[in-house]
Coordinates of C-alpha atoms in Angstrom, one line a residue:
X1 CA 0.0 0.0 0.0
X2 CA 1.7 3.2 -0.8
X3 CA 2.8 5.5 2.1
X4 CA 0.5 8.5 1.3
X5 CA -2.5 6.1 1.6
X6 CA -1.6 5.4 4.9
X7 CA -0.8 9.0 5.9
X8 CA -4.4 10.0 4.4
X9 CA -5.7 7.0 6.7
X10 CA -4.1 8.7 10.0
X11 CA -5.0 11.8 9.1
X12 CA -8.8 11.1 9.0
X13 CA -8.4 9.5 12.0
X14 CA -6.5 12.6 13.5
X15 CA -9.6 14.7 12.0
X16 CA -11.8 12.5 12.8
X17 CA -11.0 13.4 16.8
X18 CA -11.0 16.7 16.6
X19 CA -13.7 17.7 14.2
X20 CA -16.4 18.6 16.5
X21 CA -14.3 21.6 18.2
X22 CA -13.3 22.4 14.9
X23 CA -16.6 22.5 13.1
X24 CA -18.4 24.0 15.9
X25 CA -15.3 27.0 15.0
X26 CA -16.5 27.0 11.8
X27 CA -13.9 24.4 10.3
X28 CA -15.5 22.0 7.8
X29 CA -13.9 19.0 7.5
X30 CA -12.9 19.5 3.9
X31 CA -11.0 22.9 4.7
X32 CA -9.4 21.3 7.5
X33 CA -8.2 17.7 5.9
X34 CA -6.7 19.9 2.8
X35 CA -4.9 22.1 5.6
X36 CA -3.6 18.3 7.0
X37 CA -3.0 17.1 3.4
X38 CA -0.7 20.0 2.1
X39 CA 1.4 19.7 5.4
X40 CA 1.9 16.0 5.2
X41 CA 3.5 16.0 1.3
X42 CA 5.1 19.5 2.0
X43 CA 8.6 17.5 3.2
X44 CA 8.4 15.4 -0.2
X45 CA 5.9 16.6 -2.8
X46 CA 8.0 14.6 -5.5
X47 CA 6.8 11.3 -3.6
X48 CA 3.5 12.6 -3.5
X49 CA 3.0 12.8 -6.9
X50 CA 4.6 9.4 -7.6
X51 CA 2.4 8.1 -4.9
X52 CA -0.7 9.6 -6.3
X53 CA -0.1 8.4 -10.0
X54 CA 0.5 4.8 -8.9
X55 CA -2.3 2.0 -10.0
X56 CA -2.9 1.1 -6.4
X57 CA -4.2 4.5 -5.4
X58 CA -5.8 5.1 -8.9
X59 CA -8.1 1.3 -7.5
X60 CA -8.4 2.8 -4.1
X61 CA -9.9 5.9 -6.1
X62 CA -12.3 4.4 -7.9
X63 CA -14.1 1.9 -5.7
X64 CA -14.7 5.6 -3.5
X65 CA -15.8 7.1 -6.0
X66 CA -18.5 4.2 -6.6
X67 CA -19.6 3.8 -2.8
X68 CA -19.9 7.7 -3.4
X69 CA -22.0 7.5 -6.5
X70 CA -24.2 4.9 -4.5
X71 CA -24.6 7.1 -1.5
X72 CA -25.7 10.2 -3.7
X73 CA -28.2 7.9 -5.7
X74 CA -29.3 6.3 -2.6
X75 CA -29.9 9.4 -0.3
X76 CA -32.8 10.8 -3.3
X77 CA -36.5 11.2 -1.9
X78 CA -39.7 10.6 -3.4
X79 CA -40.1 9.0 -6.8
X80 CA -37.2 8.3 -9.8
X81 CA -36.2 11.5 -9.8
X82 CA -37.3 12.9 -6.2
X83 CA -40.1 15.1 -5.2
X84 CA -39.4 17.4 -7.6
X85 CA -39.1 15.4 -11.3
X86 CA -39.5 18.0 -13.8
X87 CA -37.5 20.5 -12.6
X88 CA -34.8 17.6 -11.7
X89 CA -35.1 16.3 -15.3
X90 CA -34.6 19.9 -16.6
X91 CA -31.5 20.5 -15.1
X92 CA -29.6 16.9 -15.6
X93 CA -31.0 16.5 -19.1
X94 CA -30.9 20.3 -20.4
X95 CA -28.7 22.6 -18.1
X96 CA -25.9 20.1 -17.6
X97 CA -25.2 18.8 -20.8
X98 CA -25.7 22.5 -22.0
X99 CA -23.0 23.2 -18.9
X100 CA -20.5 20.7 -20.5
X101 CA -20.7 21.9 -23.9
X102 CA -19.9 25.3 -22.7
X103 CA -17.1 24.2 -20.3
X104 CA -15.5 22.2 -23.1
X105 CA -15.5 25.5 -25.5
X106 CA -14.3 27.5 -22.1
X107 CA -11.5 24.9 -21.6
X108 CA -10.2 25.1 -25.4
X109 CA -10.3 28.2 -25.6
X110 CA -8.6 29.6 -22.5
X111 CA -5.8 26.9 -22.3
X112 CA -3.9 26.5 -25.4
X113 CA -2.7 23.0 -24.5
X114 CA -6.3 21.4 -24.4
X115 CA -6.7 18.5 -27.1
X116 CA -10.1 17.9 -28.8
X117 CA -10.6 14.9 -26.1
X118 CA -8.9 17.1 -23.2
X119 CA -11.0 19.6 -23.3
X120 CA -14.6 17.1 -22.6
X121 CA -12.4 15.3 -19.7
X122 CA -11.5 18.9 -18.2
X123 CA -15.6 19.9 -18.1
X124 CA -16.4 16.6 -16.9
X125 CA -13.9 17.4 -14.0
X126 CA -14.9 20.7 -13.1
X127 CA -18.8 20.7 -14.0
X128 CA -20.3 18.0 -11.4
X129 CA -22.0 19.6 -7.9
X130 CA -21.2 18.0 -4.4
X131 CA -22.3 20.1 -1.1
X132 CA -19.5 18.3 1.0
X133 CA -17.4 21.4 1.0
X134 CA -20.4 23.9 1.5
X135 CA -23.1 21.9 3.3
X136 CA -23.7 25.4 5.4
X137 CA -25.3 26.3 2.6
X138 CA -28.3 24.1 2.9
X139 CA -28.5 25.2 6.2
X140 CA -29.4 29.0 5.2
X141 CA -32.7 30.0 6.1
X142 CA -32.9 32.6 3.6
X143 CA -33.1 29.5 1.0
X144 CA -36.7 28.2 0.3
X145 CA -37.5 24.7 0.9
X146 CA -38.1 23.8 -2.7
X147 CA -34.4 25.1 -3.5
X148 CA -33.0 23.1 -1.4
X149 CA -34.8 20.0 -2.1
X150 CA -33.8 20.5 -5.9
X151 CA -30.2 21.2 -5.0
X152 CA -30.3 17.9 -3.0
X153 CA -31.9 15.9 -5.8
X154 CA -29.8 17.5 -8.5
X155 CA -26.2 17.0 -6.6
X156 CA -27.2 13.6 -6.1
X157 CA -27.7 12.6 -9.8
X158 CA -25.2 15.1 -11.7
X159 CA -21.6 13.5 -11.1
X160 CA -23.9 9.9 -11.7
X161 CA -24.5 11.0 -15.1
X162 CA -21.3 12.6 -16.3
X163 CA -19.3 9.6 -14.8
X164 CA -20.3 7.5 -17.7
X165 CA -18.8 10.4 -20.5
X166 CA -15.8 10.8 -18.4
X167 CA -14.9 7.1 -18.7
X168 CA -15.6 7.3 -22.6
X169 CA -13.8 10.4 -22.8
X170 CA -10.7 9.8 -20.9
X171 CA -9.2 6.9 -22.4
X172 CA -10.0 8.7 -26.0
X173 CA -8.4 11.8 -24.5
X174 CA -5.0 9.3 -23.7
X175 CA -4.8 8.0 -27.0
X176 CA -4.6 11.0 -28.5
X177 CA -2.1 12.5 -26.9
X178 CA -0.1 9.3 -27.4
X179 CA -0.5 10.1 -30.9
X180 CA 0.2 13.9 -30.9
X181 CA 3.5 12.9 -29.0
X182 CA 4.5 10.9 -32.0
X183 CA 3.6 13.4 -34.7
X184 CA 6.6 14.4 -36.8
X185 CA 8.1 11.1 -36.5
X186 CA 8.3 8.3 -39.3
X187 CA 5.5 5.9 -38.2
X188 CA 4.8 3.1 -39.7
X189 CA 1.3 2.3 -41.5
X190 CA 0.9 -0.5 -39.4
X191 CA 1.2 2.3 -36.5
X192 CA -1.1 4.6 -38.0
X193 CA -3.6 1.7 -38.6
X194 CA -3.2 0.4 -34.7
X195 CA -3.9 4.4 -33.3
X196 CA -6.7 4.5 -35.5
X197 CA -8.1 0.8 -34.5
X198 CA -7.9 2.3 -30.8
X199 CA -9.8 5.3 -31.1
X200 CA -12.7 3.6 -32.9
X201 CA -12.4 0.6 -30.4
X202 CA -12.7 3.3 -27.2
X203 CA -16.1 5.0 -29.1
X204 CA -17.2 2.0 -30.0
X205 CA -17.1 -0.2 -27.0
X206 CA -18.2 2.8 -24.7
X207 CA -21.8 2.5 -25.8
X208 CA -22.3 -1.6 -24.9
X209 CA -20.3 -0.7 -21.5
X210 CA -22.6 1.6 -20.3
X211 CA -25.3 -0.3 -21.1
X212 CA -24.2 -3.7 -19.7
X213 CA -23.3 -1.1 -16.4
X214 CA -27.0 -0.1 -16.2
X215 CA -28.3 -3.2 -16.8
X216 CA -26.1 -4.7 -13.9
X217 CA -26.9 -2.0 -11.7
X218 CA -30.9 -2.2 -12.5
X219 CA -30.8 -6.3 -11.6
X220 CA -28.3 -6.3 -9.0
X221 CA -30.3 -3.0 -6.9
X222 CA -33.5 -4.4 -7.7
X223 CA -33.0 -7.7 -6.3
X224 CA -31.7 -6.8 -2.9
X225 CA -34.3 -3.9 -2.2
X226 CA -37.1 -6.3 -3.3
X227 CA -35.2 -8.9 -1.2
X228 CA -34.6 -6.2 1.7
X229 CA -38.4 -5.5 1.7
X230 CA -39.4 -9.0 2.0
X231 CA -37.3 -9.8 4.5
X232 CA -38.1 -6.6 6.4
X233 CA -41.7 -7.5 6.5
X234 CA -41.2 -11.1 7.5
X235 CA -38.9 -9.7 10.6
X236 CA -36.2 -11.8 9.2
X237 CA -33.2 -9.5 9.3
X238 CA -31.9 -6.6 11.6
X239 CA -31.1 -3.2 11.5
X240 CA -27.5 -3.8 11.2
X241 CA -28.1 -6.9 8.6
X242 CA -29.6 -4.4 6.8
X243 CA -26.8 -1.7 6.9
X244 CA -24.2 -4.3 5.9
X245 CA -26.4 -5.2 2.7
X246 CA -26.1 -1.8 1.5
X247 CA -22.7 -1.1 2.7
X248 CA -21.6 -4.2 0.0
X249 CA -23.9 -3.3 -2.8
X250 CA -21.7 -0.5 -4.5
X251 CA -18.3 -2.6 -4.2
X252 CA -20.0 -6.0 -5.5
X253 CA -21.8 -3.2 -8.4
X254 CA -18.4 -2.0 -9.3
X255 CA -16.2 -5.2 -8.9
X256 CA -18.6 -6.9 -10.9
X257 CA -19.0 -4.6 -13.6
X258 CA -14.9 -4.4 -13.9
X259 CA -14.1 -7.8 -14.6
X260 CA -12.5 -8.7 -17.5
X261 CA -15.1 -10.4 -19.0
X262 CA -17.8 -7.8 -18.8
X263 CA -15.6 -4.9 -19.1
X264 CA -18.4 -2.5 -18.2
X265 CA -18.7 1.4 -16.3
X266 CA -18.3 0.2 -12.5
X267 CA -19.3 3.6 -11.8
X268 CA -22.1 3.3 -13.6
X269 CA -23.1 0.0 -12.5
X270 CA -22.6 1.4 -8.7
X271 CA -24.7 4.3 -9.4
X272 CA -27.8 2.8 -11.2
X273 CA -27.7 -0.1 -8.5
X274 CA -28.4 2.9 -6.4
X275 CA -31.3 4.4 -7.4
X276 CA -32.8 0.9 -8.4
X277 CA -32.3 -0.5 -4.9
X278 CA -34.2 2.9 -3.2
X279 CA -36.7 2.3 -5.8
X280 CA -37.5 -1.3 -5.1
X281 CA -36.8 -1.0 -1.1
X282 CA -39.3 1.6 -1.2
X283 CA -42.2 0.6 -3.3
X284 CA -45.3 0.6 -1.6
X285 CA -44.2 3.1 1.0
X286 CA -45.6 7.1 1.5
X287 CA -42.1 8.4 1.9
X288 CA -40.9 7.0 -0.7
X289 CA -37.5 7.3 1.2
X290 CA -34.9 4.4 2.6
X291 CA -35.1 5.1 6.5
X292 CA -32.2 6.9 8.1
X293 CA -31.2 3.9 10.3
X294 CA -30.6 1.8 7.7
X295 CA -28.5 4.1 6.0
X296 CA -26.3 5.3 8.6
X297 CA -23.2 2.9 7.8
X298 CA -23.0 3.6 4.0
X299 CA -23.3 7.3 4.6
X300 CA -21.1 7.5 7.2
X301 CA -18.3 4.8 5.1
X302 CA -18.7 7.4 2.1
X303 CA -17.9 10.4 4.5
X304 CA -14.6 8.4 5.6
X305 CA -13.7 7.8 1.8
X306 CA -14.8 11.1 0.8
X307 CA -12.1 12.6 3.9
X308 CA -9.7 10.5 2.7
X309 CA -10.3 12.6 -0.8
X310 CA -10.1 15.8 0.7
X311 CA -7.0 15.0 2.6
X312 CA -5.1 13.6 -1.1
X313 CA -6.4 16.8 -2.2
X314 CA -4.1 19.2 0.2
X315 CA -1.6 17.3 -1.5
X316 CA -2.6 18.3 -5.1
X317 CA -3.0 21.6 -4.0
X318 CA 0.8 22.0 -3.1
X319 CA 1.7 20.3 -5.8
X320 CA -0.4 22.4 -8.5
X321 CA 0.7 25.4 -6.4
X322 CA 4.3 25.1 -6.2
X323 CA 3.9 24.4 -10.2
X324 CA 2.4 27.6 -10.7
X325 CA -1.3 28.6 -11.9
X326 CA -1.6 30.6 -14.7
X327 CA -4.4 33.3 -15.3
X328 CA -6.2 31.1 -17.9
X329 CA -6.9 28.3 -15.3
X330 CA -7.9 30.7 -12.5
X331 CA -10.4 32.6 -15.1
X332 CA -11.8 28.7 -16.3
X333 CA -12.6 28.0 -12.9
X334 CA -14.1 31.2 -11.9
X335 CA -16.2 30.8 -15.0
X336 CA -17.1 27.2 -14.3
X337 CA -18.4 28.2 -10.9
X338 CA -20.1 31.1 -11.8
X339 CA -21.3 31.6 -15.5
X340 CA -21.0 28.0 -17.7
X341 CA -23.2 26.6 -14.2
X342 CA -25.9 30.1 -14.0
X343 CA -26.5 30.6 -17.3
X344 CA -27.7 27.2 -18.5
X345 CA -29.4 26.6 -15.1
X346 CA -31.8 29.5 -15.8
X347 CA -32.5 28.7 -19.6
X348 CA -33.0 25.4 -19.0
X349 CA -35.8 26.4 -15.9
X350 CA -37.8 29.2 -17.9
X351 CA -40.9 28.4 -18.8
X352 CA -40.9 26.2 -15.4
X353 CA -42.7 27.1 -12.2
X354 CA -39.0 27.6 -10.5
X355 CA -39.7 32.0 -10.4
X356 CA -36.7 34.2 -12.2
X357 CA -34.8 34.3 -8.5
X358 CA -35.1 31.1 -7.6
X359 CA -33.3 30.0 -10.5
X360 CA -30.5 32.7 -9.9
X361 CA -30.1 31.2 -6.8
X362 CA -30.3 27.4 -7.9
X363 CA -27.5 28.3 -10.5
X364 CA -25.0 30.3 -8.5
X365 CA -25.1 27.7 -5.8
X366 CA -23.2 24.6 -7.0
X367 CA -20.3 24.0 -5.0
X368 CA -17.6 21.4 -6.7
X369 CA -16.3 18.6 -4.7
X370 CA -15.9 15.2 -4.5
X371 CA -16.9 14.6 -7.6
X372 CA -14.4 17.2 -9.2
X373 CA -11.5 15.6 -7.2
X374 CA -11.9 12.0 -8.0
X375 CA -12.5 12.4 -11.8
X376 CA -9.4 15.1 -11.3
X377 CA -7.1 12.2 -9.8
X378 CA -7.8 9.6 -12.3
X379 CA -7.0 11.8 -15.5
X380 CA -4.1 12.7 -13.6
X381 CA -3.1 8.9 -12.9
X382 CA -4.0 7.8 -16.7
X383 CA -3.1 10.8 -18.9
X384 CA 0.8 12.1 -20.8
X385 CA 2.7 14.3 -17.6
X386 CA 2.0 17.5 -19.5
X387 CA -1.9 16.9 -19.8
X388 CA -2.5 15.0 -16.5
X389 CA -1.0 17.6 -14.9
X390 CA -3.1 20.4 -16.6
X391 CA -6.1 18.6 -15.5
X392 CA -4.8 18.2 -12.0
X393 CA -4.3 22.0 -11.5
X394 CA -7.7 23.1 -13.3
X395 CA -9.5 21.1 -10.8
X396 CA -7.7 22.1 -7.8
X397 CA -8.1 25.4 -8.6
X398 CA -12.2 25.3 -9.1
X399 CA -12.5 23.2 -5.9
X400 CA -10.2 25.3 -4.2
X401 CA -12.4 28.3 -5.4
X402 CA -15.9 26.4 -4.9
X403 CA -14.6 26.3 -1.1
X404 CA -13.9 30.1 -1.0
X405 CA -16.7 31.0 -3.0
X406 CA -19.8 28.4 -1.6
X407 CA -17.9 27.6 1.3
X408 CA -17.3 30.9 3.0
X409 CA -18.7 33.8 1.1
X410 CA -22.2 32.3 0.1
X411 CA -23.4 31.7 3.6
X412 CA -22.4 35.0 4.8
X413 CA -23.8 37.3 1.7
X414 CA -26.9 35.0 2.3
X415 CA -27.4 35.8 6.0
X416 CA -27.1 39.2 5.0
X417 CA -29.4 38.9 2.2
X418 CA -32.3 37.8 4.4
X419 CA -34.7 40.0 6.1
X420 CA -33.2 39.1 10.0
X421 CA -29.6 40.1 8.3
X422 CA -30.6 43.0 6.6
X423 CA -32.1 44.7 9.8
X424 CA -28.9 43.9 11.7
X425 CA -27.1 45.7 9.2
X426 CA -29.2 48.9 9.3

């Protein structure tokens, strides 16, 4: 196991002690693991990036990211696409893509070194929504009930969704850059023919991927909910039987979908296994909702993982840092978080019955996380030095921002936006 796993394992435990005093400062644990993670590689950053671009930690990334995937699917209340369908189906079907198509133009246009592949990877890294680092946010009074339930249901389903294009995209996005390092020298045709035969292999074989992924995830999450129901009426497993079920479904999702023989999106397959589990565990049922208790060990398994990311992510920080930032990555992320996430939010809800300032507020608050730093360590593991370590930068620099800008900021100019805050300021 390489040694920064098992510094980022101490370190959550070290946080893990002293969060409470920490948070009730006003410390979230994101802000303080990425303190904890920049001081643990400062000594050897060199290491750290070895460390962090070894298979072993690129594994231990991915199965997170599909217990994360699971949770956000998981935690979704009412029907397919929660309480709130239309305008759910709105912004993961209209603003997003819309989001990623702008991102992607952004990306290419701002950074001379993005590649036509590149430049899809980078929006799929910086585009999805996670409230970890800004979950004050939800706690605002000043935001109406039926904003935050959207912002719930959409966080939960974005990063699901744009997992399965990252996967298709990144491998295209290697391959290419394989074969722009080898432009100008004498290849062979038998080379040219072999480059080519991999590019149409990667768009090809995308497709029946995904779809064997969603058809694992449908069976494999309908099956246990329908068998968890059963078995919950019949009074013939417990609480923490229950828990350990769930806990298990996103890794058996993912390890399934991975082997050899299938080949398929484990993310995918994590994800859909998700939402069809909640569905079939809940059929029948007013709330429509999988009951807390039974979800306490998965939720509280992916907050562990997701400390663990925030801790690697100190780390990348100091690394992108001490490589230096230049002004076209700082102004694609401020536009990420701000204008290619507002703009389509709001066309894609007119006509709705979301009013003008609600959907103002649904698109400036979308905090990058999780998501962003997962997808951000895997291009990083899998792509050429030069591009991995473009990709690496962009998205520490837009979840660095999201934390600055959701994190701190948005909770304070949203106190002093409602009516109690206004009167205090008068």
């Amino acid at each position: 196991m390489p040694a920064v796993v098992l510094i980022g394992f101490a370190a959550v435990v070290l946080w893990s002690l002293v969060s409470h005093r920490f948070e009730r400062w006003g410390v979230a644990g994101p802000a303080g693991l990425l303190v904890l993670g920049a001081i643990a590689v400062i000594w050897d950053v060199e290491a750290f990036a070895t460390a962090i671009d070894a298979p072993p930690t690129e594994k231990i990334v991915e199965v997170i990211l599909a217990v994360l995937l699971f949770v956000d699917a998981i935690e979704v209340k009412g029907g397919l696409f929660g309480n709130e369908g239309r305008v759910t189906l709105r912004l993961v079907l209209i603003a997003l893509p819309m989001s990623l198509v702008l991102g992607a133009a952004a990306s290419w246009l701002l950074v001379p070194e993005t590649a036509p592949f590149l430049m899809i990877v980078i929006a799929c890294v910086i585009l999805p929504t996670d409230f970890a680092p800004a979950a004050e946010i939800l706690r605002v009074r000043y935001i109406p009930d039926r904003v935050r339930q959207i912002l719930n249901v959409e966080s939960g389903y974005n990063d699901g969704i744009v997992s399965p294009l990252f996967a298709m995209m990144l491998p295209l996005a290697t391959i290419w850059a394989e074969i722009v390092s080898n432009a100008g020298k004498d290849l062979s045709d038998a080379e040219i023919d072999k480059r080519s035969d991999q590019v149409g292999e990667a768009i090809i074989g995308a497709v029946p991927a995904t779809l064997v992924a969603i058809l694992l995830g449908v069976v494999l999450g309908f099956v246990c909910g329908t068998l968890v129901r059963l078995c919950r009426r019949h009074d013939l497993v417990s609480d923490a039987g229950v828990r350990g079920v769930m806990l298990l479904i996103p890794l058996i999702a993912y390890g399934i979908a991975t082997l050899p023989a299938l080949g398929a999106n484990g993310f995918v397959a994590a994800f859909v296994a998700g939402i069809a589990y909640r569905m079939a565990r809940t059929r029948g049922e007013e709330e429509r909702a999988v009951a807390h208790d039974e979800l306490v060990l998965v939720e509280e398994t992916g907050t562990l993982a997701a400390n663990f990311v925030w801790f690697i992510l100190g780390g990348a920080a100091l690394l992108a840092f001490s490589a230096g930032v230049g002004w076209d990555v700082v102004l694609l992320a401020l536009l990420a978080l701000t204008v290619l996430r507002i703009v389509p939010v709001y066309l894609s809800l007119m006509g709705s019955s979301v009013a003008p300032r609600e959907r103002l507020l649904i698109g400036a608050l979308g905090p990058r996380g999780t998501a962003s730093i997962v997808f951000g360590l895997l291009a990083y593991n899998a792509l050429p030095d030069e591009q991995g370590e473009l990709v690496l930068v962009v998205m520490v620099v837009t979840v660095v921002g999201s934390i600055v800008l959701h994190g701190l900021a948005a909770p304070l100019l949203l106190r002093r936006m409602s009516p109690a805050g206004r009167a205090n300021l008068r």
